[in-house]
PDB file of C-alpha atoms in Angstrom:
ATOM      1  CA  UNK A   1      -2.050  -3.773  11.000  1.00 91.00           C
ATOM      2  CA  UNK A   2      -1.387  -6.829   8.736  1.00 92.00           C
ATOM      3  CA  UNK A   3      -1.814  -6.706   5.081  1.00 91.00           C
ATOM      4  CA  UNK A   4      -4.896  -9.338   5.406  1.00 93.00           C
ATOM      5  CA  UNK A   5      -6.982  -7.039   8.027  1.00 96.00           C
ATOM      6  CA  UNK A   6      -5.911  -3.943   5.484  1.00 95.00           C
ATOM      7  CA  UNK A   7      -7.820  -5.792   2.824  1.00 95.00           C
ATOM      8  CA  UNK A   8     -10.779  -6.916   4.155  1.00 97.00           C
ATOM      9  CA  UNK A   9     -11.610  -3.678   5.514  1.00 97.00           C
ATOM     10  CA  UNK A  10     -10.640  -2.040   2.058  1.00 97.00           C
ATOM     11  CA  UNK A  11     -12.653  -5.163   0.298  1.00 97.00           C
ATOM     12  CA  UNK A  12      -9.443  -5.811  -1.837  1.00 94.00           C
ATOM     13  CA  UNK A  13      -8.623  -9.188  -3.478  1.00 93.00           C
ATOM     14  CA  UNK A  14      -5.586 -11.049  -2.187  1.00 88.00           C
ATOM     15  CA  UNK A  15      -3.562 -10.299  -5.363  1.00 86.00           C
ATOM     16  CA  UNK A  16      -4.524  -6.131  -6.074  1.00 87.00           C
ATOM     17  CA  UNK A  17      -2.371  -3.591  -8.280  1.00 87.00           C
ATOM     18  CA  UNK A  18      -1.189   0.331  -6.590  1.00 89.00           C
ATOM     19  CA  UNK A  19      -4.148   2.075  -8.870  1.00 92.00           C
ATOM     20  CA  UNK A  20      -7.086  -0.630  -7.292  1.00 94.00           C
ATOM     21  CA  UNK A  21      -5.902   0.691  -4.109  1.00 95.00           C
ATOM     22  CA  UNK A  22      -6.225   4.105  -4.414  1.00 96.00           C
ATOM     23  CA  UNK A  23      -9.179   3.394  -6.141  1.00 97.00           C
ATOM     24  CA  UNK A  24     -11.249   1.532  -3.799  1.00 98.00           C
ATOM     25  CA  UNK A  25      -9.686   3.793  -0.840  1.00 98.00           C
ATOM     26  CA  UNK A  26     -11.384   6.713  -2.819  1.00 97.00           C
ATOM     27  CA  UNK A  27     -14.374   5.064  -3.536  1.00 97.00           C
ATOM     28  CA  UNK A  28     -14.752   3.933   0.489  1.00 97.00           C
ATOM     29  CA  UNK A  29     -14.063   8.064   1.449  1.00 96.00           C
ATOM     30  CA  UNK A  30     -15.678   9.281  -0.509  1.00 94.00           C
ATOM     31  CA  UNK A  31     -19.068   7.434   1.490  1.00 94.00           C
ATOM     32  CA  UNK A  32     -17.469   7.279   4.918  1.00 94.00           C
ATOM     33  CA  UNK A  33     -15.568  10.865   4.631  1.00 94.00           C
ATOM     34  CA  UNK A  34     -16.960  12.293   8.488  1.00 91.00           C
ATOM     35  CA  UNK A  35     -17.991  15.704   6.820  1.00 90.00           C
ATOM     36  CA  UNK A  36     -20.379  14.377   4.486  1.00 87.00           C
ATOM     37  CA  UNK A  37     -24.329  13.405   5.946  1.00 83.00           C
ATOM     38  CA  UNK A  38     -23.646   9.916   6.469  1.00 82.00           C
ATOM     39  CA  UNK A  39     -20.560   9.851   7.315  1.00 85.00           C
ATOM     40  CA  UNK A  40     -18.656   8.126   9.980  1.00 91.00           C
ATOM     41  CA  UNK A  41     -15.345   9.173  11.404  1.00 93.00           C
ATOM     42  CA  UNK A  42     -14.298   5.497  13.304  1.00 95.00           C
ATOM     43  CA  UNK A  43     -14.897   3.829  10.161  1.00 96.00           C
ATOM     44  CA  UNK A  44     -13.081   5.915   8.070  1.00 96.00           C
ATOM     45  CA  UNK A  45     -10.070   5.745  10.715  1.00 97.00           C
ATOM     46  CA  UNK A  46      -9.626   2.106  10.012  1.00 98.00           C
ATOM     47  CA  UNK A  47      -9.867   2.991   5.872  1.00 98.00           C
ATOM     48  CA  UNK A  48      -7.386   5.064   6.656  1.00 98.00           C
ATOM     49  CA  UNK A  49      -5.187   2.954   8.455  1.00 98.00           C
ATOM     50  CA  UNK A  50      -6.193   0.387   6.083  1.00 98.00           C
ATOM     51  CA  UNK A  51      -4.827   2.350   3.228  1.00 98.00           C
ATOM     52  CA  UNK A  52      -1.748   3.011   4.979  1.00 97.00           C
ATOM     53  CA  UNK A  53      -0.577  -0.599   5.601  1.00 96.00           C
ATOM     54  CA  UNK A  54      -1.022  -1.505   2.317  1.00 93.00           C
ATOM     55  CA  UNK A  55       0.365   1.689   0.839  1.00 93.00           C
ATOM     56  CA  UNK A  56       3.663   0.497   2.890  1.00 92.00           C
ATOM     57  CA  UNK A  57       3.351  -2.528   1.646  1.00 89.00           C
ATOM     58  CA  UNK A  58       3.406  -1.705  -1.490  1.00 87.00           C
ATOM     59  CA  UNK A  59       6.272   0.670  -1.607  1.00 84.00           C
ATOM     60  CA  UNK A  60       8.477  -2.165   0.730  1.00 79.00           C
ATOM     61  CA  UNK A  61       7.593  -5.223  -1.513  1.00 74.00           C
ATOM     62  CA  UNK A  62       8.932  -2.981  -4.617  1.00 65.00           C
ATOM     63  CA  UNK A  63      12.096  -1.133  -2.959  1.00 58.00           C
ATOM     64  CA  UNK A  64      12.943  -5.235  -2.086  1.00 59.00           C
ATOM     65  CA  UNK A  65      11.993  -6.412  -5.593  1.00 57.00           C
ATOM     66  CA  UNK A  66      14.844  -3.366  -6.692  1.00 60.00           C
ATOM     67  CA  UNK A  67      17.481  -4.525  -4.942  1.00 63.00           C
ATOM     68  CA  UNK A  68      16.906  -8.155  -5.478  1.00 64.00           C
ATOM     69  CA  UNK A  69      17.165  -6.946  -9.333  1.00 62.00           C
ATOM     70  CA  UNK A  70      20.288  -4.924  -8.484  1.00 61.00           C
ATOM     71  CA  UNK A  71      21.560  -7.637  -7.128  1.00 67.00           C
ATOM     72  CA  UNK A  72      21.309 -10.103 -10.136  1.00 70.00           C
ATOM     73  CA  UNK A  73      22.570  -7.817 -12.726  1.00 64.00           C
ATOM     74  CA  UNK A  74      25.467  -7.039 -11.116  1.00 67.00           C
ATOM     75  CA  UNK A  75      26.590  -9.462  -7.553  1.00 66.00           C
ATOM     76  CA  UNK A  76      29.711  -7.589  -8.088  1.00 68.00           C
ATOM     77  CA  UNK A  77      28.703  -4.097  -6.851  1.00 59.00           C
ATOM     78  CA  UNK A  78      29.498  -2.685  -4.023  1.00 55.00           C
ATOM     79  CA  UNK A  79      26.175  -1.439  -1.503  1.00 53.00           C
ATOM     80  CA  UNK A  80      27.241   2.013  -2.250  1.00 53.00           C
ATOM     81  CA  UNK A  81      27.984   1.373  -5.416  1.00 51.00           C
ATOM     82  CA  UNK A  82      24.363  -0.444  -5.820  1.00 46.00           C
ATOM     83  CA  UNK A  83      22.120   2.976  -4.907  1.00 52.00           C
ATOM     84  CA  UNK A  84      24.817   5.682  -7.334  1.00 49.00           C
ATOM     85  CA  UNK A  85      22.066   4.319 -10.351  1.00 46.00           C
TER      86      UNK A  85
END
């Protein structure tokens, strides 16, 4: 699933924090969870996939940013040295 579709499913804007993603996921889970009377298993599956997509993106983005920061502050370090920090 692409990021735009995941944001659309969760009803989130394109600039969003990790906390906002989690809060929105919890709101939708309370509403659509299949254990609830008004629950919708198909919709909940879609919500779960969207949440997982966004959280994976956030984690990967953070890792890439951290690696870029390390390179910027210590450009002479070897790859092994960078991950010993």
